[in-house]
Amino acid sequence: MSEALKDKISITLNQNPKPLIPKEEITFGKYFTDHMLEMRWSAKGGWKKPEIKPYGPLMLDPASLVLHYGLECFEGMKAYRKNDGEVVLFRPEMNMKRLNTSAERLMLPTFDTDLVLEGIKELVRLDSRWIYKDEGYSLYIRPTMIGSEATLNMTSSGEAILYVICCPVGPYFGSAVTLLANTEDVRAWPGGVGSKKVGGNYAPCIKPAYDARAKGADQVLWLLGDDHKVTEAGTMNFMVYWINSDGDRELITAPLDGTILPGITRDSLLHIAGKIEGVKVTERIFTMSELIKAQSENRLLECFGCGTACIVSPVKAIIYDSKTYKVPLDPNNASAQYSPLARKLYDQLLFIQYGKSDEYQSWTPSIKL
Amino acid sequence: MSEALKDKISITLNQNPKPLIPKEEITFGKYFTDHMLEMRWSAKGGWKKPEIKPYGPLMLDPASLVLHYGLECFEGMKAYRKNDGEVVLFRPEMNMKRLNTSAERLMLPTFDTDLVLEGIKELVRLDSRWIYKDEGYSLYIRPTMIGSEATLNMTSSGEAILYVICCPVGPYFGSAVTLLANTEDVRAWPGGVGSKKVGGNYAPCIKPAYDARAKGADQVLWLLGDDHKVTEAGTMNFMVYWINSDGDRELITAPLDGTILPGITRDSLLHIAGKIEGVKVTERIFTMSELIKAQSENRLLECFGCGTACIVSPVKAIIYDSKTYKVPLDPNNASAQYSPLARKLYDQLLFIQYGKSDEYQSWTPSIKL
């Protein structure tokens, strides 16, 4: 660690690091690394110096705002290990920026993104043994900010804690999923906070996910409005690849109109897809009736969710109004296990995320080990 | 404490009780009593025995679901001290029932309402010195349930903590407030969880409240839809007293259609108002244009918010589309400081809450001191 960094971040090493979890036992979000980053803020004193310290519990007053009014926001990002052992992040400045946007909406304090990113890099460096070498493995990084002032008054928080924890994750690209288009519960709405990564957007989505499973689906497809606009799937952005009414092969996803999370995987995939010959990329509102029509006219090519955790999750069927609409995984291959564009995008994005693409080097800043 | 209760609840007394806060320094939700009630649940072991112990911090794993996904719900209730020194609660079974409804929606565990209510009574009994004798003072009771399992997986929580903290509160009935009808932010939506007392409904409302203050108002009037349906005010239910188009004196409030919190003060006031001669009580959807029309035709008599904390909060003006619409406080008295029906309902409800009404004794179960 450089002297310059020591001035900026204080570090207390974990003297009792845990044994590594065997690769095959890794479950998303259940096992955490040896350290965490913590930075405390108060209205009086501003941000204190960030601190890396052993992973451990937070002591919170039972009146802390976060425990009553959902005063919290978070991010999800990943670190990857390249073949040569080097560790890289993926577009981390976008996560830092989005966390500040979420914090601002909740009147939590904004922060110096460069400093926090430096802290995250140091944290990942210290815990880099948790990034397994094998393809598909990575380190999931969870920056979180909570309003910690002890008051039941519904006010902006005079105290906050920004902290970062990490957990190892394995390869995600699983078998294709079935979605239940939910016509009762609504995830986000105009004038709400659906475009922000705030805690309160998530808790209400847990029960609908279980309800979907009880009906034979894996995840929820979230709709909006009487015309059933297609918005997101589970906790992912949602993309459809179809032949549109003009006869173009088009990758379409809902626009960032305030009800959609501005996903960094979403943004990256749109960027990559835009460079694929013969694929038109469109962000616009589209509805279930358009989707069903395309399916019935054999114009629907693929559907998939996308997000930091899964990267790409292909969809094989959508249940809507008690009917099951099959989504072709590969129109040219009835026994295909995943859709060709989804797979292509997944492979290309993973290639970039592992720092293998010369063109996208700027997306994967490296961490000095 | 009875032997029977000792079997049900374990108690560790606070050996260092704090000095009482001088009455005039009391601020809502800032000073807490000496004890708290805590009851822990796990999917494996179910609910453990409730515990009363000294008020103190919770140790939470930084990965606890409550800190990431807003997995939390709460209640607000009050204990009052009667003239004879006896302490009573106000319709507490309704809070217990509503907390279970909120918990269920978030897939948090439901609980034995009788047992928790017994625990709350014991807690209030132990901390009853914090209920100041003077009229208008009471003890605000905050039951809270949080999902405490340490996982980043967006799943139903395998662990939960139900806890109850208390703070003294003073008389609330203040001067009449100005509301800003918010045409941008939306508090709740059909298909959302606006009718549940869950944390995530509240954090997004903090900034709009500050924005309203910057525009000269005290609180937000929450609207819904293109037709600007009138829903709630701040964190209160909202009531309008007007002469309707049939010429009737009518107290109107939004119906419990899933976007409105089923307030216990709301329910109580509708009940009391229904017995006042010449006042028609109506729960139906109504819009800003109806409200403005009534105001312009001098049919608007009063507006007020209502909730557990304030009980009744009279409104003197509504800012809407940059225009300020005055709400008469008392059409018969230009220098009135508050509206007559609001005051009448406030006085009657307080009379009941202090256990003075024979008719409503069943609403105020007493706590053996």
XYZ file of C-alpha atoms in Angstrom:
738
model
C 0.000 0.000 0.000
C 1.348 3.371 -0.988
C 2.025 6.085 1.557
C -0.410 8.350 -0.281
C -3.198 5.791 0.144
C -2.406 5.336 3.858
C -3.167 8.996 4.363
C -6.549 8.576 2.715
C -7.737 5.232 4.049
C -7.081 3.598 7.395
C -6.696 -0.162 7.416
C -7.064 -2.733 10.172
C -6.272 -6.202 8.895
C -8.335 -9.242 9.822
C -6.047 -11.419 11.937
C -8.329 -14.438 11.588
C -9.136 -14.792 7.911
C -11.716 -17.485 7.163
C -10.920 -20.582 5.144
C -12.034 -20.202 1.537
C -15.417 -21.707 0.695
C -15.078 -24.673 -1.683
C -15.994 -23.487 -5.160
C -18.915 -25.842 -5.517
C -20.509 -24.609 -2.278
C -20.673 -20.988 -3.329
C -24.187 -19.538 -3.194
C -24.868 -15.970 -4.215
C -24.683 -13.519 -1.344
C -24.199 -15.959 1.515
C -20.439 -16.035 2.185
C -18.489 -12.865 2.708
C -14.829 -11.999 2.491
C -12.539 -11.056 5.367
C -12.832 -7.282 5.256
C -15.288 -4.489 4.726
C -14.951 -0.820 3.855
C -16.750 1.666 6.060
C -17.093 5.426 5.827
C -19.185 7.415 8.290
C -20.865 10.739 7.754
C -22.546 13.265 9.993
C -24.221 16.534 9.110
C -21.869 18.289 11.527
C -18.573 16.669 10.595
C -19.085 15.547 7.013
C -17.425 12.351 5.809
C -14.815 10.757 8.014
C -11.803 8.913 6.650
C -12.720 5.583 5.031
C -11.731 2.559 7.012
C -11.040 -0.992 5.915
C -11.537 -3.411 8.791
C -12.497 -7.001 9.530
C -15.968 -7.954 8.273
C -18.274 -7.699 11.253
C -21.614 -6.515 12.601
C -22.862 -2.940 12.653
C -24.126 -1.561 15.945
C -27.275 0.349 15.138
C -29.571 2.237 17.460
C -33.013 0.601 17.224
C -34.389 4.031 16.252
C -32.045 4.358 13.243
C -33.925 5.767 10.265
C -32.781 2.880 8.034
C -34.682 0.368 10.197
C -37.982 2.254 9.998
C -38.279 4.211 6.774
C -36.205 2.207 4.287
C -33.562 4.935 4.207
C -30.962 2.958 2.257
C -29.554 2.506 -1.210
C -27.029 0.125 -2.696
C -25.056 -1.013 -5.720
C -23.996 -4.298 -7.241
C -20.673 -4.561 -9.062
C -18.072 -7.202 -9.788
C -14.335 -7.812 -9.818
C -12.925 -10.386 -12.233
C -9.621 -12.218 -12.299
C -7.893 -12.294 -15.667
C -5.951 -15.316 -16.940
C -2.703 -13.625 -15.962
C -3.962 -13.228 -12.389
C -4.645 -9.498 -12.652
C -7.922 -8.333 -11.108
C -10.183 -5.827 -12.847
C -13.430 -4.034 -12.082
C -16.176 -3.405 -14.634
C -17.259 0.195 -15.286
C -17.131 0.933 -11.547
C -17.475 4.683 -12.012
C -21.040 4.060 -13.242
C -21.924 2.319 -9.987
C -20.394 5.131 -7.962
C -22.357 7.704 -9.920
C -25.607 5.764 -9.628
C -25.143 5.336 -5.871
C -24.774 9.083 -5.537
C -27.956 9.572 -7.585
C -29.848 7.166 -5.313
C -28.442 8.827 -2.192
C -29.465 12.251 -3.451
C -33.061 11.104 -4.013
C -33.219 9.967 -0.380
C -31.408 13.075 0.900
C -28.533 10.885 2.040
C -25.114 12.519 1.618
C -23.313 12.282 -1.698
C -19.651 11.303 -1.627
C -16.336 11.614 -3.430
C -16.627 8.780 -5.967
C -12.875 8.687 -6.646
C -12.068 8.190 -2.970
C -14.660 5.458 -2.447
C -13.523 3.726 -5.621
C -9.970 3.810 -4.329
C -11.204 2.270 -1.095
C -13.075 -0.450 -3.000
C -9.961 -1.257 -5.024
C -7.932 -1.595 -1.846
C -10.631 -3.787 -0.292
C -10.707 -6.038 -3.354
C -6.908 -6.174 -3.367
C -6.851 -7.295 0.280
C -9.554 -9.901 -0.308
C -8.434 -10.967 -3.775
C -7.872 -14.571 -2.708
C -11.678 -14.845 -2.777
C -11.727 -14.315 -6.562
C -11.477 -17.855 -7.853
C -9.439 -18.310 -10.993
C -11.880 -20.366 -12.996
C -13.920 -18.846 -15.807
C -17.258 -17.506 -14.653
C -16.162 -16.842 -11.081
C -15.982 -13.303 -9.814
C -16.271 -11.205 -6.700
C -19.614 -9.526 -6.151
C -19.163 -6.135 -4.494
C -22.011 -4.529 -2.561
C -21.667 -0.837 -1.708
C -24.511 0.217 0.611
C -25.491 3.496 2.207
C -27.819 3.698 5.199
C -29.327 6.581 7.130
C -28.241 5.867 10.700
C -29.501 8.805 12.730
C -31.545 7.658 15.721
C -34.834 9.467 15.260
C -38.397 8.490 14.455
C -38.927 11.900 12.905
C -39.251 11.411 9.157
C -36.406 13.733 8.339
C -33.262 13.683 6.248
C -30.688 11.670 8.161
C -28.087 13.619 10.124
C -25.862 10.533 10.103
C -25.041 7.962 7.444
C -22.804 4.955 6.935
C -21.465 3.986 3.538
C -20.067 0.470 3.623
C -18.896 -2.106 1.136
C -18.968 -5.889 1.562
C -17.934 -8.577 -0.927
C -18.882 -12.160 -1.657
C -17.539 -14.699 -4.117
C -19.924 -15.735 -6.897
C -19.831 -18.555 -9.390
C -20.907 -18.819 -13.015
C -24.531 -17.796 -13.414
C -25.536 -18.525 -16.986
C -28.049 -21.217 -16.160
C -30.883 -22.844 -17.994
C -33.542 -20.641 -19.531
C -36.288 -19.396 -17.231
C -40.050 -19.015 -17.369
C -41.506 -15.625 -16.458
C -44.926 -14.906 -15.020
C -46.240 -11.617 -16.393
C -47.684 -10.096 -13.219
C -50.945 -8.234 -13.840
C -51.580 -7.411 -10.160
C -48.442 -6.150 -8.454
C -46.604 -3.168 -9.897
C -42.879 -2.686 -9.252
C -42.504 0.987 -10.167
C -44.600 3.819 -11.478
C -44.245 7.311 -12.951
C -43.463 9.726 -10.117
C -41.999 6.901 -8.017
C -38.394 5.850 -7.436
C -38.186 2.813 -9.737
C -35.133 4.236 -11.489
C -33.181 4.441 -8.232
C -31.447 1.552 -6.490
C -33.183 2.125 -3.154
C -34.090 -0.608 -0.666
C -37.812 0.009 -0.682
C -38.096 -1.026 -4.335
C -37.042 -4.554 -3.479
C -38.859 -5.828 -0.359
C -42.301 -5.678 -2.036
C -40.978 -7.836 -4.915
C -40.136 -10.851 -2.735
C -43.675 -12.189 -2.334
C -44.591 -11.823 -6.031
C -41.469 -13.879 -6.846
C -42.660 -16.686 -4.563
C -46.174 -16.391 -6.012
C -44.665 -16.747 -9.490
C -42.840 -19.903 -8.428
C -46.074 -21.346 -7.070
C -47.507 -20.888 -10.561
C -44.644 -22.709 -12.245
C -42.541 -19.703 -13.243
C -39.035 -18.746 -12.101
C -39.355 -14.976 -11.983
C -41.818 -12.134 -12.428
C -42.180 -10.124 -15.609
C -43.161 -6.666 -14.366
C -45.820 -4.764 -16.298
C -47.088 -1.214 -15.978
C -50.409 0.408 -16.757
C -53.676 -0.802 -18.244
C -51.916 -1.439 -21.557
C -49.441 -3.753 -19.782
C -46.199 -2.080 -20.761
C -43.284 -4.499 -20.411
C -40.738 -3.087 -17.958
C -38.367 -5.416 -16.058
C -37.996 -9.084 -15.113
C -37.287 -10.079 -11.501
C -34.506 -7.692 -10.508
C -33.173 -7.469 -14.071
C -33.707 -5.285 -17.068
C -35.568 -7.099 -19.830
C -34.791 -7.338 -23.543
C -36.707 -8.736 -26.490
C -35.169 -9.708 -29.805
C -37.749 -9.874 -32.572
C -38.468 -9.141 -36.185
C -40.348 -5.895 -35.906
C -43.291 -4.815 -38.043
C -40.871 -3.260 -40.563
C -39.170 -6.627 -40.976
C -35.996 -5.531 -39.100
C -34.234 -7.728 -36.574
C -34.541 -5.548 -33.520
C -33.327 -5.773 -29.913
C -35.799 -3.773 -27.885
C -35.928 -2.757 -24.238
C -37.943 -0.287 -22.170
C -36.582 3.280 -22.133
C -35.150 5.020 -19.060
C -38.346 6.961 -18.384
C -38.044 6.941 -14.592
C -39.702 3.567 -14.012
C -36.713 1.486 -15.190
C -33.429 0.894 -13.381
C -30.600 2.263 -15.541
C -28.712 -1.015 -15.529
C -25.012 -0.984 -16.315
C -25.292 -4.441 -17.898
C -28.277 -3.098 -19.871
C -26.218 -0.140 -21.070
C -23.253 -2.348 -21.945
C -25.343 -4.880 -23.863
C -27.119 -2.166 -25.848
C -23.695 -0.786 -26.692
C -22.319 -4.156 -27.798
C -25.474 -5.158 -29.678
C -25.414 -1.866 -31.535
C -22.209 -2.975 -33.189
C -23.565 -6.313 -34.394
C -24.348 -6.259 -38.105
C -28.039 -6.643 -38.831
C -29.294 -5.951 -35.304
C -31.263 -2.772 -34.725
C -31.178 -1.550 -31.128
C -34.236 0.298 -29.806
C -35.224 1.758 -26.460
C -38.946 2.414 -26.455
C -42.094 1.555 -24.552
C -43.611 -1.726 -25.747
C -46.544 -3.740 -24.476
C -47.519 -7.337 -23.805
C -49.926 -7.265 -26.744
C -47.042 -6.398 -29.093
C -44.997 -9.202 -27.564
C -47.818 -11.751 -27.872
C -48.543 -10.653 -31.444
C -44.898 -11.117 -32.414
C -44.915 -14.549 -30.790
C -48.086 -15.631 -32.589
C -46.672 -14.408 -35.903
C -43.404 -16.272 -35.293
C -41.527 -12.955 -35.225
C -40.309 -13.391 -31.627
C -36.685 -14.563 -31.702
C -35.504 -14.340 -28.075
C -36.196 -12.779 -24.685
C -33.745 -12.376 -21.845
C -33.151 -10.579 -18.595
C -29.866 -8.839 -17.841
C -28.153 -7.561 -14.720
C -24.890 -7.558 -12.789
C -25.540 -10.817 -10.923
C -26.703 -13.016 -13.827
C -25.278 -10.944 -16.696
C -27.745 -12.535 -19.175
C -30.646 -14.836 -18.306
C -32.455 -16.338 -21.334
C -36.235 -16.782 -21.182
C -37.989 -19.844 -22.566
C -41.616 -19.017 -21.786
C -43.904 -16.267 -20.499
C -47.100 -17.023 -18.609
C -49.651 -14.253 -19.207
C -53.345 -14.291 -18.328
C -53.021 -18.001 -17.471
C -51.694 -18.875 -20.938
C -48.133 -19.995 -21.532
C -46.379 -18.412 -24.491
C -43.273 -20.243 -25.572
C -40.260 -18.142 -26.403
C -37.998 -19.822 -28.948
C -34.524 -20.359 -27.564
C -33.142 -20.907 -31.031
C -35.537 -20.956 -33.984
C -32.992 -22.984 -35.938
C -32.337 -25.533 -33.238
C -35.248 -27.056 -31.345
C -32.997 -28.636 -28.734
C -31.056 -25.430 -28.031
C -30.450 -24.707 -24.356
C -30.046 -20.997 -24.837
C -30.746 -18.348 -27.413
C -27.983 -17.400 -29.852
C -28.070 -13.606 -29.452
C -28.290 -13.859 -25.660
C -25.365 -16.265 -25.674
C -23.385 -14.101 -28.058
C -23.928 -11.022 -25.919
C -23.113 -12.958 -22.756
C -19.877 -14.289 -24.254
C -18.855 -10.896 -25.607
C -19.619 -9.112 -22.355
C -17.771 -11.713 -20.305
C -14.836 -11.389 -22.701
C -14.829 -7.653 -22.032
C -15.366 -8.050 -18.282
C -12.371 -10.362 -18.011
C -10.308 -7.616 -19.598
C -9.678 -9.574 -22.798
C -11.007 -7.006 -25.235
C -8.541 -4.397 -26.457
C -11.400 -2.179 -27.588
C -13.015 -1.990 -24.162
C -9.922 -1.748 -21.933
C -11.268 1.501 -20.514
C -14.259 -0.399 -19.085
C -12.057 -2.621 -16.934
C -9.723 -0.632 -14.698
C -7.225 -2.961 -13.102
C -6.384 -3.328 -9.430
C -2.731 -3.494 -8.480
C -2.210 -6.682 -6.476
C -45.437 -8.888 37.508
C -47.483 -12.050 37.678
C -45.901 -15.492 37.680
C -47.878 -16.326 34.539
C -46.324 -13.373 32.731
C -42.821 -14.317 33.898
C -43.220 -17.588 32.080
C -44.112 -15.788 28.889
C -41.732 -12.816 28.882
C -38.223 -12.539 30.247
C -37.240 -9.222 31.770
C -33.858 -7.639 32.441
C -34.264 -4.309 34.172
C -32.218 -1.267 33.222
C -29.985 -0.548 36.221
C -29.132 2.930 34.980
C -32.385 4.609 34.040
C -31.929 8.005 32.399
C -33.146 11.233 33.974
C -36.488 12.304 32.537
C -36.326 14.860 29.730
C -37.830 18.213 30.820
C -41.302 18.427 29.301
C -40.507 21.505 27.252
C -37.522 19.812 25.589
C -39.484 16.900 24.228
C -39.181 16.502 20.470
C -40.998 13.748 18.633
C -38.990 10.570 18.241
C -35.693 11.763 19.671
C -35.628 10.614 23.306
C -36.325 7.024 24.210
C -37.369 5.298 27.404
C -35.248 2.913 29.483
C -36.351 -0.398 28.033
C -37.216 -2.099 24.788
C -39.092 -5.258 23.923
C -37.393 -7.713 21.584
C -38.589 -10.970 20.088
C -36.456 -12.967 17.656
C -37.613 -15.384 14.993
C -35.904 -17.907 12.779
C -37.367 -20.165 10.114
C -35.954 -23.141 11.974
C -36.918 -22.283 15.547
C -39.924 -20.015 15.141
C -40.459 -17.175 17.614
C -38.350 -17.132 20.752
C -39.616 -15.857 24.081
C -40.087 -12.080 24.116
C -37.540 -10.192 26.142
C -37.727 -6.826 27.824
C -34.245 -5.370 28.306
C -32.428 -2.058 28.573
C -32.789 0.143 25.477
C -29.649 -0.395 23.435
C -28.163 -0.945 20.007
C -28.896 -3.873 17.712
C -25.933 -5.796 16.324
C -26.719 -6.434 12.685
C -24.665 -8.258 10.093
C -23.888 -5.741 7.320
C -25.518 -8.184 4.872
C -28.845 -8.191 6.779
C -31.747 -8.032 4.333
C -33.247 -5.025 6.148
C -30.207 -2.892 5.290
C -30.370 -3.647 1.556
C -33.919 -4.354 0.448
C -36.059 -2.325 2.853
C -37.332 -5.503 4.501
C -39.058 -3.808 7.441
C -42.446 -2.706 8.664
C -43.622 -0.776 11.683
C -46.486 0.660 13.683
C -47.207 3.832 15.607
C -49.388 3.717 18.695
C -49.789 5.637 21.948
C -50.267 5.173 25.677
C -52.071 7.875 27.655
C -52.188 8.647 31.361
C -55.641 9.295 32.746
C -56.320 11.876 35.444
C -56.400 9.126 38.065
C -52.931 8.011 37.029
C -54.065 4.912 35.180
C -52.399 4.273 31.833
C -54.350 3.155 28.780
C -53.585 2.173 25.205
C -55.728 3.163 22.218
C -57.169 0.391 20.033
C -53.845 -1.485 20.197
C -55.248 -4.666 18.652
C -55.662 -2.734 15.388
C -51.932 -1.905 15.326
C -51.045 -5.511 16.045
C -53.293 -6.716 13.241
C -51.948 -4.143 10.781
C -48.341 -5.046 11.620
C -49.116 -8.665 10.828
C -50.677 -7.601 7.523
C -47.558 -5.594 6.638
C -45.287 -8.463 7.686
C -47.241 -10.896 5.566
C -46.891 -8.703 2.485
C -43.102 -8.740 2.944
C -43.038 -12.478 3.777
C -41.833 -11.614 7.273
C -43.232 -13.909 9.979
C -46.597 -13.158 11.518
C -46.850 -13.287 15.290
C -49.202 -13.932 18.204
C -50.771 -10.491 18.616
C -52.000 -11.226 22.159
C -48.506 -12.143 23.342
C -46.842 -9.092 21.769
C -49.558 -6.859 23.151
C -48.942 -8.311 26.589
C -45.241 -7.565 26.125
C -46.012 -3.984 25.072
C -48.214 -3.476 28.141
C -45.433 -4.728 30.389
C -42.925 -2.470 28.618
C -45.206 0.556 29.033
C -45.781 -0.362 32.658
C -42.035 -0.501 33.345
C -41.444 2.810 31.542
C -44.631 4.530 32.678
C -42.715 7.342 34.454
C -42.114 8.656 30.890
C -45.822 9.347 30.407
C -46.138 12.897 31.643
C -49.284 13.721 33.509
C -50.235 16.906 31.694
C -52.990 16.953 29.094
C -51.747 16.274 25.597
C -48.700 14.279 26.663
C -48.484 10.615 25.822
C -46.044 7.822 25.123
C -45.443 7.049 21.468
C -44.881 3.307 20.962
C -43.026 2.043 17.909
C -43.281 -1.675 17.145
C -40.901 -2.576 14.300
C -40.126 -5.786 12.466
C -36.977 -6.253 10.405
C -35.667 -9.082 8.219
C -32.284 -9.824 9.742
C -30.961 -12.788 7.775
C -27.475 -12.112 6.406
C -27.872 -12.718 2.692
C -27.785 -10.607 -0.425
C -30.112 -13.067 -2.103
C -33.473 -11.369 -2.517
C -35.344 -14.005 -0.612
C -37.831 -14.166 2.223
C -35.874 -13.638 5.420
C -34.975 -16.747 7.432
C -34.516 -14.534 10.490
C -36.456 -11.600 11.881
C -36.492 -9.315 14.892
C -39.665 -7.754 16.219
C -38.852 -4.965 18.641
C -40.679 -2.156 20.370
C -39.249 1.164 21.505
C -41.028 4.100 23.133
C -40.603 7.843 23.315
C -42.458 10.555 25.197
C -44.420 13.018 23.052
C -46.025 16.329 23.835
C -49.227 17.967 22.641
C -49.299 18.148 18.867
C -52.322 20.201 17.873
C -50.381 23.071 16.368
C -51.222 25.927 14.086
C -52.860 25.135 10.760
C -50.559 24.057 7.941
C -50.167 24.782 4.237
C -50.004 21.807 1.873
C -48.276 21.660 -1.489
C -50.246 19.443 -3.856
C -47.422 17.481 -5.473
C -47.995 16.878 -9.183
C -44.636 15.167 -9.780
C -43.872 12.635 -7.065
C -46.357 9.868 -6.365
C -46.478 8.175 -2.956
C -48.431 5.041 -3.802
C -49.929 3.351 -6.825
C -52.486 0.617 -7.572
C -50.599 -2.678 -7.395
C -48.060 -1.169 -4.998
C -47.818 -1.378 -1.212
C -49.197 2.039 -0.241
C -51.752 0.451 2.076
C -49.031 -1.290 4.097
C -46.868 0.325 6.773
C -43.577 -0.766 5.201
C -40.326 1.203 5.373
C -39.908 1.667 1.642
C -43.043 3.810 1.421
C -41.436 6.474 3.583
C -37.843 7.180 2.488
C -38.919 8.498 -0.941
C -41.270 10.995 0.768
C -38.514 12.823 2.666
C -37.197 14.891 -0.240
C -40.649 15.955 -1.486
C -41.357 17.214 2.069
C -38.228 19.405 1.950
C -39.122 20.554 -1.564
C -42.564 21.542 -0.277
C -40.982 23.559 2.531
C -38.787 25.347 0.005
C -41.989 26.412 -1.749
C -43.542 27.815 1.412
C -45.658 24.823 2.394
C -45.408 22.616 5.501
C -46.281 19.233 4.030
C -47.063 17.470 0.783
C -50.581 16.721 -0.413
C -50.193 13.459 -2.335
C -52.109 13.068 -5.585
C -52.576 10.106 -7.883
C -53.219 9.790 -11.592
C -53.780 12.257 -14.414
C -57.020 13.372 -12.783
C -55.117 14.232 -9.571
C -57.030 12.118 -7.108
C -56.496 13.412 -3.558
C -54.979 10.662 -1.409
C -52.919 11.528 1.696
C -51.077 14.479 3.259
C -47.515 14.065 4.494
C -47.676 10.817 6.464
C -51.312 11.366 7.394
C -54.681 10.445 5.990
C -56.507 13.470 4.604
C -60.070 14.618 5.137
C -62.188 17.336 3.556
C -65.321 18.828 5.059
C -67.474 20.533 2.458
C -70.981 21.186 1.297
C -71.320 18.653 -1.487
C -73.166 19.167 -4.764
C -76.371 17.871 -3.134
C -76.106 20.579 -0.505
C -75.141 18.126 2.291
C -72.437 18.850 4.843
C -70.065 16.014 4.089
C -66.791 14.765 5.573
C -65.006 12.998 2.749
C -61.807 10.975 2.582
C -60.190 8.647 0.064
C -61.346 5.016 0.242
C -59.147 2.088 1.286
C -58.518 0.988 -2.301
C -54.960 -0.256 -1.745
C -53.216 3.097 -2.212
C -54.253 4.527 1.177
C -52.899 3.620 4.602
C -55.789 2.243 6.700
C -55.187 4.708 9.510
C -56.547 3.903 12.952
C -57.063 7.625 13.646
C -58.810 7.815 10.250
C -61.091 4.950 11.192
C -61.796 6.407 14.630
C -62.600 9.885 13.307
C -64.933 8.517 10.627
C -66.669 6.579 13.376
C -67.022 9.617 15.650
C -68.005 11.988 12.849
C -70.688 9.526 11.723
C -72.478 10.174 14.993
C -72.461 13.957 14.656
C -75.877 15.276 13.658
C -75.895 16.859 10.201
C -72.519 15.500 9.054
C -72.533 12.959 6.254
C -69.443 10.709 6.195
C -68.202 9.460 2.838
C -65.258 7.372 1.694
C -64.820 7.785 -2.046
C -62.277 8.851 -4.627
C -62.272 12.612 -5.133
C -60.030 14.879 -7.184
C -58.257 18.210 -6.946
C -60.681 19.734 -9.455
C -63.603 18.856 -7.167
C -61.728 20.367 -4.246
C -60.868 23.562 -6.141
C -64.421 23.878 -7.438
C -65.815 23.589 -3.916
C -63.335 26.212 -2.741
C -64.235 28.625 -5.527
C -67.960 28.148 -4.805
C -67.392 28.734 -1.075
C -68.528 25.184 -0.337
C -65.213 24.157 1.205
C -65.545 24.245 4.982
C -62.367 22.584 6.312
C -59.475 20.322 5.413
C -57.280 18.387 7.821
C -54.785 15.575 8.043
C -55.048 12.864 10.684
C -52.733 10.251 12.123
C -51.437 8.760 15.349
C -48.681 11.319 15.910
C -50.629 14.561 15.271
C -54.159 13.156 15.766
C -55.670 16.052 13.756
C -53.758 18.666 11.773
C -55.908 21.465 10.310
C -55.021 22.864 6.872
C -55.202 26.564 6.079
C -54.108 26.580 2.430
C -53.263 24.311 -0.495
C -50.744 25.290 -3.149
C -51.649 23.663 -6.467
C -50.229 24.428 -9.895
C -48.448 27.458 -8.373
C -51.707 28.957 -7.084
C -52.536 29.196 -3.407
C -56.045 28.172 -2.459
C -57.091 29.320 0.971
C -58.960 26.850 3.116
C -61.292 28.529 5.621
C -60.393 27.657 9.168
C -63.758 28.846 10.380
C -66.171 30.464 7.920
C -67.878 32.210 10.840
C -64.732 33.527 12.452
C -62.032 35.129 10.308
C -59.485 35.126 13.129
C -60.011 31.455 13.963
C -56.838 29.495 14.599
C -58.393 26.154 13.793
C -61.428 24.723 12.104
C -64.444 23.867 14.253
C -65.088 20.309 13.020
C -61.379 19.427 13.166
C -61.214 20.786 16.699
C -64.389 19.031 17.731
C -63.115 15.700 16.391
C -59.709 16.277 18.006
C -61.291 17.056 21.376
C -63.658 14.108 21.191
C -60.947 11.683 20.152
C -58.601 12.900 22.869
C -61.440 12.545 25.383
C -61.829 8.942 24.269
C -58.078 8.279 24.155
C -57.669 9.471 27.724
C -60.265 6.896 28.706
C -62.877 9.517 29.691
C -65.668 8.294 27.460
C -67.946 5.626 28.875
C -69.160 4.751 25.414
C -65.683 3.945 24.076
C -64.134 2.192 27.083
C -63.461 -0.843 24.898
C -61.098 1.275 22.757
C -58.816 2.012 25.704
C -57.612 -1.129 27.467
C -55.862 -0.192 30.672
C -52.413 -1.203 31.842
C -52.065 -2.374 35.425
C -49.391 -0.238 37.035
